Coordinates of C-alpha atoms in Angstrom, one line a residue:
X14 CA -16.5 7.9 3.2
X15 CA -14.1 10.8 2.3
X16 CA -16.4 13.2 4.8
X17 CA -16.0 10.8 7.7
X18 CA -12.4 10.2 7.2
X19 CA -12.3 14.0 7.8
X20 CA -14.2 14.2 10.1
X21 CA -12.2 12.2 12.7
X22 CA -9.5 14.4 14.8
X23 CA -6.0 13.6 14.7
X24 CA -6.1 11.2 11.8
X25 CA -3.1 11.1 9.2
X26 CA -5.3 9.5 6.3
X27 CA -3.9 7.6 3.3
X28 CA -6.2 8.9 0.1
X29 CA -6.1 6.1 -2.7
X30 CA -7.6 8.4 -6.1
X31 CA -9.9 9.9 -4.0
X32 CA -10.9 12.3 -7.0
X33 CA -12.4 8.7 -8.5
X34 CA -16.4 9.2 -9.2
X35 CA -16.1 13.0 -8.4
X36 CA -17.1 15.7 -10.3
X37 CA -15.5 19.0 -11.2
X38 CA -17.2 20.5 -8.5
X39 CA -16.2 17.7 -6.0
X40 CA -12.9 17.6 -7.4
X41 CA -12.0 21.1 -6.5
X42 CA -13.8 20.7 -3.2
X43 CA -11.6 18.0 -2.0
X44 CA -8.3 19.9 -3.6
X45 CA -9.5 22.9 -1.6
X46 CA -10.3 21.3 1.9
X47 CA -6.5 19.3 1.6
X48 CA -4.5 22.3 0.6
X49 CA -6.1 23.8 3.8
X50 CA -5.7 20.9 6.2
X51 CA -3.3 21.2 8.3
X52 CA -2.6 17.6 9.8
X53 CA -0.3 15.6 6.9
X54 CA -1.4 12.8 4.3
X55 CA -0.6 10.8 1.7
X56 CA -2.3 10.5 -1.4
X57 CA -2.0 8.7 -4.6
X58 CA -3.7 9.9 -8.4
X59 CA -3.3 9.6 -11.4
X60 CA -5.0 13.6 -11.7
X61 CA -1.8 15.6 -11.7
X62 CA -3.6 19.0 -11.9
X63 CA -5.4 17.7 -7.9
X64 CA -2.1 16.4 -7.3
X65 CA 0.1 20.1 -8.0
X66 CA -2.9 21.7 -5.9
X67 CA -2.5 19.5 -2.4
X68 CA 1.1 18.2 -2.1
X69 CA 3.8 19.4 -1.1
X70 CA 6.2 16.3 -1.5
X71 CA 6.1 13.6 -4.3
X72 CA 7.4 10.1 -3.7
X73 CA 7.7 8.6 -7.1
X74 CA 8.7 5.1 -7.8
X75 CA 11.8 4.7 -10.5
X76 CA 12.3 1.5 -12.0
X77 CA 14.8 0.3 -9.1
X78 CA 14.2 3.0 -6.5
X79 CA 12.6 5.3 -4.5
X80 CA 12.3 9.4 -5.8
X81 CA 11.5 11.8 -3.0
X82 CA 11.7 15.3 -4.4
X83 CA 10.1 18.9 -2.5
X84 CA 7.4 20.1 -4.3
X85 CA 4.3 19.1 -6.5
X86 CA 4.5 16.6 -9.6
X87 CA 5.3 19.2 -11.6
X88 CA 8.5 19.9 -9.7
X89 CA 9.0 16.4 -9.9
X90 CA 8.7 16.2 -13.6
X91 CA 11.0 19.2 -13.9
X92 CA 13.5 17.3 -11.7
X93 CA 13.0 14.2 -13.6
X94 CA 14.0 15.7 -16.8
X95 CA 17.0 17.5 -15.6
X96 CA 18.4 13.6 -14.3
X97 CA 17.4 12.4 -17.8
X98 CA 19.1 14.6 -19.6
X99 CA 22.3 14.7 -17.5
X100 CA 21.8 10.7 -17.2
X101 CA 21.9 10.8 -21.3
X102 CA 24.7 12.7 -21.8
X103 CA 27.0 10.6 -19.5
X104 CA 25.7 7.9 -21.4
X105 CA 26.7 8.7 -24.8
X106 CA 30.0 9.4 -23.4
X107 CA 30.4 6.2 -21.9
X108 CA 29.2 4.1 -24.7
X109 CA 32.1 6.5 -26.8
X110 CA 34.4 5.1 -24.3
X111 CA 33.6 1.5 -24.2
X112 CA 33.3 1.6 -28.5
X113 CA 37.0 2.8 -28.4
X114 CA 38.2 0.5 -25.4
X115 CA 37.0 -2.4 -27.6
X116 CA 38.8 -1.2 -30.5
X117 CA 42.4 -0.5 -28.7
X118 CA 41.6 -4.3 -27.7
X119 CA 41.0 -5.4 -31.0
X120 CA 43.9 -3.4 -32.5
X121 CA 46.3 -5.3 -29.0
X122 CA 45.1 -8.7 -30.3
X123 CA 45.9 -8.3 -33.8
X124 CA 49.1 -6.5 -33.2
X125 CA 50.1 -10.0 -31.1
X126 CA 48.6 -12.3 -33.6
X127 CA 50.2 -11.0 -36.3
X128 CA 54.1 -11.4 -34.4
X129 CA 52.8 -15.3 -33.6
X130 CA 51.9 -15.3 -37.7
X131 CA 55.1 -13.8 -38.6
X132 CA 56.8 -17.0 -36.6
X133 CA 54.9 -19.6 -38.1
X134 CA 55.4 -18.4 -41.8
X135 CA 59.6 -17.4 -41.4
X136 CA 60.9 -20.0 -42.2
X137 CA 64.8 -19.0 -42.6
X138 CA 64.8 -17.1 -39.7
X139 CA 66.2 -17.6 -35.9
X140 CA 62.6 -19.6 -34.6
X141 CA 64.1 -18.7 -31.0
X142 CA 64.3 -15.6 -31.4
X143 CA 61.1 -14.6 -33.4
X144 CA 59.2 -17.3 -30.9
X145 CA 60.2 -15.4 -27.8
X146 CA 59.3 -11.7 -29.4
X147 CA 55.9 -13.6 -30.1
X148 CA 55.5 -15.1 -26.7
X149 CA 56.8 -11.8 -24.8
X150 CA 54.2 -9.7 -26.7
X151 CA 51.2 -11.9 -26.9
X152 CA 51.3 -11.6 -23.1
X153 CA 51.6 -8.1 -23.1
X154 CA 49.0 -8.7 -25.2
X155 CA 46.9 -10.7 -22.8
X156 CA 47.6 -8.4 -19.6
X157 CA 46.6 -5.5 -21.9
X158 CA 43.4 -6.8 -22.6
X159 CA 42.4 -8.1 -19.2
X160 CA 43.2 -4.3 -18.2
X161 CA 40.7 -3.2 -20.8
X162 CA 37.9 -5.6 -20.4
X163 CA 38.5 -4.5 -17.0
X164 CA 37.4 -0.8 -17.9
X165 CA 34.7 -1.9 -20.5
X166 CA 32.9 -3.6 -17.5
X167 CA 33.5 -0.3 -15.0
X168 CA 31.4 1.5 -17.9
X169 CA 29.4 -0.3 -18.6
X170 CA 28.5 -0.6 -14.9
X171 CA 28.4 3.3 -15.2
X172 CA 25.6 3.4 -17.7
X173 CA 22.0 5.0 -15.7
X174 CA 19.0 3.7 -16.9
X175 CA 16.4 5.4 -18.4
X176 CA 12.6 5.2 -18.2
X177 CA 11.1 5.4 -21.7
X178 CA 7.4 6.1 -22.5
X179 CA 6.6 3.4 -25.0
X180 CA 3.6 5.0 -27.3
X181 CA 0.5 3.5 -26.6
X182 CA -0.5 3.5 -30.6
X183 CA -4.3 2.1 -31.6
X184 CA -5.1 0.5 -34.8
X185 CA -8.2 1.6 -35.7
X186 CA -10.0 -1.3 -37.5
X187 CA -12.1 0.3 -40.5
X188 CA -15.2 -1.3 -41.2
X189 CA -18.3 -1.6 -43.5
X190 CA -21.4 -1.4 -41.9
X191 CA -23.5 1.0 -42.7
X192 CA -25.8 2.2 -40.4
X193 CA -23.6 1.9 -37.4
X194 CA -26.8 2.1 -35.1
X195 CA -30.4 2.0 -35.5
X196 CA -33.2 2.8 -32.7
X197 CA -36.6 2.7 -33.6
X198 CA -39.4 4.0 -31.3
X199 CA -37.4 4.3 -27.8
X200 CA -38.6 5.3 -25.0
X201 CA -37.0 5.6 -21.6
X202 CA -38.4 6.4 -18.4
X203 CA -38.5 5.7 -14.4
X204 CA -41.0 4.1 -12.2
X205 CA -42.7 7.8 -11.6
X206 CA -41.6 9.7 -14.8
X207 CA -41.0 9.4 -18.6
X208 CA -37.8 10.8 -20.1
X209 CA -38.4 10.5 -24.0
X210 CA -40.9 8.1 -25.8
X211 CA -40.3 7.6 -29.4
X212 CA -37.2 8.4 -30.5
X213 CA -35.8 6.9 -34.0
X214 CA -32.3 7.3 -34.9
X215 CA -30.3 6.1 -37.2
X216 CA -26.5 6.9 -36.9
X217 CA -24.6 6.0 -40.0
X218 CA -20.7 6.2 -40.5
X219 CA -18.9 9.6 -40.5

C-alpha cells in the first residue's frame, strides 16, 4: 500500500503510523525515501525517532488548541518546555497575588465588621454618630471588596494550563504457582517442513 501510494505522481499523501508492522530495516527505508521526497505530507506516529528524521513541521494538539512549531518533535518538545516553564512561573506569581488579594479582602471586612460591633456594644455613646462611621465604612468596605474580587477573577483568568503526564504505574500481582509453564513433547511444524519435535520445558518462577 505504502509503495503504490508513492508511486502515484503529484499526490500529497496523509501517512497514518505508517512505521506500523515494519521492521528496522523497513523503518529506515520509509524514513529515508520521505526525507528525500520532495512533494509535501503529513504524517502522524507515535515513533518520534521516524518522526525527527522526515518532518520538518509539527502540528501538536494542546489541550484547547492547536501547536504549530518549525522543526522536528524534538524542537517541539524543546519549545514545549520553554512555554511550561515560563507558563509555571507566571503561575506561582499569580496564585501569590490572588492569596494576598483574598487576605486585603479579609482584613477590609473585618476592619468594617468590627466598627458595626463597636456600635452595637456602645452603649453610652452618640448611636448617630458611631452608626454613620459604621455605615460610611462598611461601604467603603463593600466597594473595596467588589474592586478586589474584581482582580481575583482577572488572575485567576490569567492562570495557563498545564499538561501533566500522569504516571502510568503497574501493580504487579505476585503469585504462587509454581511451575509457571509446562510443555511436554512439542512439536511444531508446516504442511512441508518440521520446526522442532519434542521439546519439554518447564519454566518455573524467577
Amino acid at each position: 500500500m505504502l509503495a503504490t501510494l508513492f508511486a502515484q505522481d503529484g499526490s500529497f499523501p496523509l501517512l497514518d503510523e505508517p512505521t506500523n508492522h515494519l521492521d528496522q530495516d523497513g523503518r529506515k527505508q520509509i524514513a529515508q525515501y520521505l526525507k528525500a521526497k520532495k512533494t509535501g505530507f503529513i504524517t502522524t506516529s507515535h515513533d518520534r525517532d521516524f518522526l525527527d528524521k522526515v518532518i520538518d513541521h509539527s502540528l501538536v494538539i494542546e489541550q484547547h488548541q492547536l501547536v504549530l512549531t518549525h522543526g522536528n518533535y524534538s524542537d517541539y518538545f524543546i519549545h514545549k518546555e520553554q512555554r511550561d516553564s515560563t507558563a509555571i512561573k507566571k503561575n506561582e506569581n499569580l496564585l501569590k497575588d490572588i492569596h494576598h488579594l483574598k487576605q486585603t479582602r479579609q482584613a477590609k471586612f473585618q476592619w468594617a465588621q468590627q466598627a458595626e460591633n463597636e456600635k452595637k456594644n456602645n452603649s453610652h455613646a452618640d448611636k448617630g454618630f458611631i452608626g454613620a462611621k459604621a455605615a460610611k465604612m462598611m461601604k467603603k468596605a463593600t466597594i473595596m471588596k467588589g474592586r478586589l474580587d474584581t482582580a481575583i477573577e482577572e488572575r485567576k483568568g490569567l492562570l495557563k494550563e498545564i499538561e501533566k503526564v500522569v504516571p502510568l504505574t503497574i501493580n504487579v500481582l505476585p503469585t504462587n504457582h509454581q511451575p509457571l509453564l509446562s510443555i511436554n513433547d512439542l512439536t511444531l511444524s508446516y504442511p512441508t517442513k518440521q520446526l522442532c519435535s519434542n521439546i519439554t520445558i518447564t519454566i518455573e518462577k524467577k
